[in-house]
Amino acid sequence: MSVEMKSQLGTWLDETWEKMKAKMSAEVERVGDRIPYIPVDGKYAEDKGETDIYWWTNGFWPGMLWQMYNATKEEKYKAAAEGVERRLDAALEGFEGLHHDVGFMWLHSAVANYRLTGSETSKTRGLHAANVLAGRYNPRGKFIRAWNEDRAGWMIVDCMMNIPLLYWAARETNDPRFVYIAKDHADTTLEKIVRPDGSCNHIAILNPENGELLELPGGQGYESGSSWSRGQAWALYGFALSHRHTGDDRYLQAAKKIAHYFIANVATTGYVPLVDFRAPAEPICYDTTAGVCAACGMLQLAEAVSELEKPLYVNAAVQILQATDRRFCNWNVDEDAIVGNGTGSYHGRDGDYGVPIIYGDYFFIEALLRLKEKHFLIW
């Protein structure tokens, strides 16, 4: 990156950070310890703490708050995050609605709190969640099962982002069982979900008795064999994180291969990803959340590779973030949500198609703070 480009990037980072502080300051005053998901007409009306305490995205708002608290030291972020964490106790106590996404829920709330404040109560909550996740492990198939009900043999790429909860628990308890489970799941994901060209399946259905691969459904992508972009982002960042926590070079090489596939595809659409990289040309629909998550993964990758490799990943991440900002960010402090045009699934039309979604904001904040060297690793 030339001196001029570095200067331009620095200016953009500083200006965007100022807008971020203004936006989040106003938003935390409005939202407090409610649990937002998708705004309606610019306002977070629904409180997931009231409508679905088990919802998988319920940790992202406190994750945003803890990142802002760490970067600014403003107490209002900490107070709101702690409020959400206490509300999530109802999910731990209810138990039956819990699922594979307990990592998303408690890494960003209780574990983040413990890492930043040393709260023993928060540590206990995090370990409780880690044991729930470990309890979903299938020792015959060597995977963590997804969802509940009649899906005993289902595994999904998303879970690569949940297993850092197990790496954390292993360190805190000095118990390697958690690492064994996490690595088994990562290895099975590498074998069953990641394709040779760096693309990924979303779902693999295995025989829960022996781990035999039975089916590869399309899941949230266009069809079986397609390439759901957020699934690619989960895999990219997830394997980069597993490499960070284990030092296993296979995970680094997997993350690099997936990143190269993602960069090649997103470069053809102005650095904002389509919902699926292997779908018909029409209709055109983007998923900004996939882009900003992948950007975080690329910045994590940049920490693990040689100096001469770093620019590929950093530059791609910056291109994605700046394109997202230019085309889809809303900095109006009187309206909720920042990153627009997130999409939950290719075929879904249940209110999460082409709209702001809370995790898009989380990953944008994390990526911005990574570039400003103000973030803390929440994973």
PDB file of C-alpha atoms in Angstrom, residues 59-164:
ATOM      1  CA  GLY A  59     -25.269 -11.947  21.689  1.00  0.00           C
ATOM      2  CA  PHE A  60     -24.353  -9.519  18.932  1.00  0.00           C
ATOM      3  CA  TRP A  61     -25.759  -6.373  20.569  1.00  0.00           C
ATOM      4  CA  PRO A  62     -23.753  -6.927  23.774  1.00  0.00           C
ATOM      5  CA  GLY A  63     -20.773  -7.784  21.561  1.00  0.00           C
ATOM      6  CA  MET A  64     -21.083  -4.375  19.915  1.00  0.00           C
ATOM      7  CA  LEU A  65     -21.393  -2.759  23.339  1.00  0.00           C
ATOM      8  CA  TRP A  66     -18.302  -4.470  24.734  1.00  0.00           C
ATOM      9  CA  GLN A  67     -16.256  -3.502  21.663  1.00  0.00           C
ATOM     10  CA  MET A  68     -17.382   0.111  22.118  1.00  0.00           C
ATOM     11  CA  TYR A  69     -16.685   0.010  25.856  1.00  0.00           C
ATOM     12  CA  ASN A  70     -13.196  -1.368  25.266  1.00  0.00           C
ATOM     13  CA  ALA A  71     -12.460   1.329  22.678  1.00  0.00           C
ATOM     14  CA  THR A  72     -14.029   4.310  24.484  1.00  0.00           C
ATOM     15  CA  LYS A  73     -14.227   3.310  28.185  1.00  0.00           C
ATOM     16  CA  GLU A  74     -17.705   4.879  28.336  1.00  0.00           C
ATOM     17  CA  GLU A  75     -19.623   3.221  31.165  1.00  0.00           C
ATOM     18  CA  LYS A  76     -23.005   3.317  29.413  1.00  0.00           C
ATOM     19  CA  TYR A  77     -21.876   0.586  27.022  1.00  0.00           C
ATOM     20  CA  LYS A  78     -20.763  -1.642  29.884  1.00  0.00           C
ATOM     21  CA  ALA A  79     -23.990  -1.100  31.819  1.00  0.00           C
ATOM     22  CA  ALA A  80     -26.195  -1.998  28.850  1.00  0.00           C
ATOM     23  CA  ALA A  81     -24.095  -5.070  27.991  1.00  0.00           C
ATOM     24  CA  GLU A  82     -24.296  -6.340  31.556  1.00  0.00           C
ATOM     25  CA  GLY A  83     -28.046  -5.868  31.461  1.00  0.00           C
ATOM     26  CA  VAL A  84     -28.375  -8.049  28.374  1.00  0.00           C
ATOM     27  CA  GLU A  85     -26.116 -10.680  29.942  1.00  0.00           C
ATOM     28  CA  ARG A  86     -28.383 -10.931  32.982  1.00  0.00           C
ATOM     29  CA  ARG A  87     -31.428 -11.267  30.752  1.00  0.00           C
ATOM     30  CA  LEU A  88     -29.780 -14.157  28.893  1.00  0.00           C
ATOM     31  CA  ASP A  89     -29.787 -16.142  32.139  1.00  0.00           C
ATOM     32  CA  ALA A  90     -33.379 -17.033  31.264  1.00  0.00           C
ATOM     33  CA  ALA A  91     -32.060 -18.962  28.246  1.00  0.00           C
ATOM     34  CA  LEU A  92     -29.542 -20.899  30.339  1.00  0.00           C
ATOM     35  CA  GLU A  93     -32.203 -21.694  32.904  1.00  0.00           C
ATOM     36  CA  GLY A  94     -34.767 -22.711  30.278  1.00  0.00           C
ATOM     37  CA  PHE A  95     -32.183 -24.920  28.541  1.00  0.00           C
ATOM     38  CA  GLU A  96     -34.465 -26.792  26.112  1.00  0.00           C
ATOM     39  CA  GLY A  97     -34.384 -24.035  23.494  1.00  0.00           C
ATOM     40  CA  LEU A  98     -30.567 -23.863  23.447  1.00  0.00           C
ATOM     41  CA  HIS A  99     -28.726 -24.903  20.308  1.00  0.00           C
ATOM     42  CA  HIS A 100     -25.326 -24.897  18.585  1.00  0.00           C
ATOM     43  CA  ASP A 101     -25.184 -21.076  18.547  1.00  0.00           C
ATOM     44  CA  VAL A 102     -24.497 -20.705  22.269  1.00  0.00           C
ATOM     45  CA  GLY A 103     -21.033 -19.497  21.230  1.00  0.00           C
ATOM     46  CA  PHE A 104     -22.501 -16.496  19.439  1.00  0.00           C
ATOM     47  CA  MET A 105     -24.707 -15.814  22.460  1.00  0.00           C
ATOM     48  CA  TRP A 106     -22.211 -16.046  25.328  1.00  0.00           C
ATOM     49  CA  LEU A 107     -18.812 -15.278  23.775  1.00  0.00           C
ATOM     50  CA  HIS A 108     -20.171 -11.801  23.047  1.00  0.00           C
ATOM     51  CA  SER A 109     -21.840 -11.326  26.410  1.00  0.00           C
ATOM     52  CA  ALA A 110     -20.550 -13.210  29.444  1.00  0.00           C
ATOM     53  CA  VAL A 111     -17.129 -14.218  28.116  1.00  0.00           C
ATOM     54  CA  ALA A 112     -16.492 -10.713  26.790  1.00  0.00           C
ATOM     55  CA  ASN A 113     -17.411  -9.338  30.209  1.00  0.00           C
ATOM     56  CA  TYR A 114     -15.050 -11.747  31.945  1.00  0.00           C
ATOM     57  CA  ARG A 115     -12.203 -10.930  29.569  1.00  0.00           C
ATOM     58  CA  LEU A 116     -12.568  -7.190  30.125  1.00  0.00           C
ATOM     59  CA  THR A 117     -13.608  -6.997  33.787  1.00  0.00           C
ATOM     60  CA  GLY A 118     -12.656 -10.323  35.356  1.00  0.00           C
ATOM     61  CA  SER A 119     -16.230 -10.978  36.529  1.00  0.00           C
ATOM     62  CA  GLU A 120     -16.367 -14.456  38.063  1.00  0.00           C
ATOM     63  CA  THR A 121     -20.139 -14.604  37.595  1.00  0.00           C
ATOM     64  CA  SER A 122     -19.654 -13.992  33.889  1.00  0.00           C
ATOM     65  CA  LYS A 123     -16.961 -16.658  33.744  1.00  0.00           C
ATOM     66  CA  THR A 124     -19.407 -19.151  35.238  1.00  0.00           C
ATOM     67  CA  ARG A 125     -22.045 -18.257  32.654  1.00  0.00           C
ATOM     68  CA  GLY A 126     -19.499 -18.750  29.870  1.00  0.00           C
ATOM     69  CA  LEU A 127     -18.434 -22.142  31.192  1.00  0.00           C
ATOM     70  CA  HIS A 128     -22.072 -23.171  31.518  1.00  0.00           C
ATOM     71  CA  ALA A 129     -22.590 -22.311  27.845  1.00  0.00           C
ATOM     72  CA  ALA A 130     -19.384 -24.126  26.832  1.00  0.00           C
ATOM     73  CA  ASN A 131     -20.578 -27.283  28.528  1.00  0.00           C
ATOM     74  CA  VAL A 132     -23.904 -27.014  26.704  1.00  0.00           C
ATOM     75  CA  LEU A 133     -22.006 -26.793  23.409  1.00  0.00           C
ATOM     76  CA  ALA A 134     -19.694 -29.673  24.320  1.00  0.00           C
ATOM     77  CA  GLY A 135     -22.753 -31.736  25.225  1.00  0.00           C
ATOM     78  CA  ARG A 136     -23.909 -31.537  21.610  1.00  0.00           C
ATOM     79  CA  TYR A 137     -20.829 -33.428  20.416  1.00  0.00           C
ATOM     80  CA  ASN A 138     -21.387 -36.709  18.584  1.00  0.00           C
ATOM     81  CA  PRO A 139     -18.360 -38.942  19.313  1.00  0.00           C
ATOM     82  CA  ARG A 140     -19.137 -41.405  16.510  1.00  0.00           C
ATOM     83  CA  GLY A 141     -19.373 -38.786  13.785  1.00  0.00           C
ATOM     84  CA  LYS A 142     -16.945 -36.350  15.455  1.00  0.00           C
ATOM     85  CA  PHE A 143     -19.135 -33.277  14.988  1.00  0.00           C
ATOM     86  CA  ILE A 144     -21.294 -30.877  16.989  1.00  0.00           C
ATOM     87  CA  ARG A 145     -24.909 -31.344  15.995  1.00  0.00           C
ATOM     88  CA  ALA A 146     -26.891 -28.395  14.689  1.00  0.00           C
ATOM     89  CA  TRP A 147     -30.353 -27.330  15.844  1.00  0.00           C
ATOM     90  CA  ASN A 148     -32.721 -29.598  17.751  1.00  0.00           C
ATOM     91  CA  GLU A 149     -35.660 -31.965  17.173  1.00  0.00           C
ATOM     92  CA  ASP A 150     -35.088 -34.613  14.482  1.00  0.00           C
ATOM     93  CA  ARG A 151     -31.702 -33.388  13.241  1.00  0.00           C
ATOM     94  CA  ALA A 152     -29.367 -35.705  15.147  1.00  0.00           C
ATOM     95  CA  GLY A 153     -26.970 -36.039  12.191  1.00  0.00           C
ATOM     96  CA  TRP A 154     -26.936 -32.419  11.032  1.00  0.00           C
ATOM     97  CA  MET A 155     -23.838 -30.248  11.132  1.00  0.00           C
ATOM     98  CA  ILE A 156     -23.428 -26.753   9.661  1.00  0.00           C
ATOM     99  CA  VAL A 157     -20.569 -24.489   8.664  1.00  0.00           C
ATOM    100  CA  ASP A 158     -21.810 -21.745  11.029  1.00  0.00           C
ATOM    101  CA  CYS A 159     -20.571 -23.746  14.011  1.00  0.00           C
ATOM    102  CA  MET A 160     -16.965 -22.954  13.130  1.00  0.00           C
ATOM    103  CA  MET A 161     -17.707 -19.569  14.714  1.00  0.00           C
ATOM    104  CA  ASN A 162     -19.082 -21.154  17.888  1.00  0.00           C
ATOM    105  CA  ILE A 163     -16.200 -23.470  18.730  1.00  0.00           C
ATOM    106  CA  PRO A 164     -13.930 -20.651  19.963  1.00  0.00           C
TER     107      PRO A 164
END
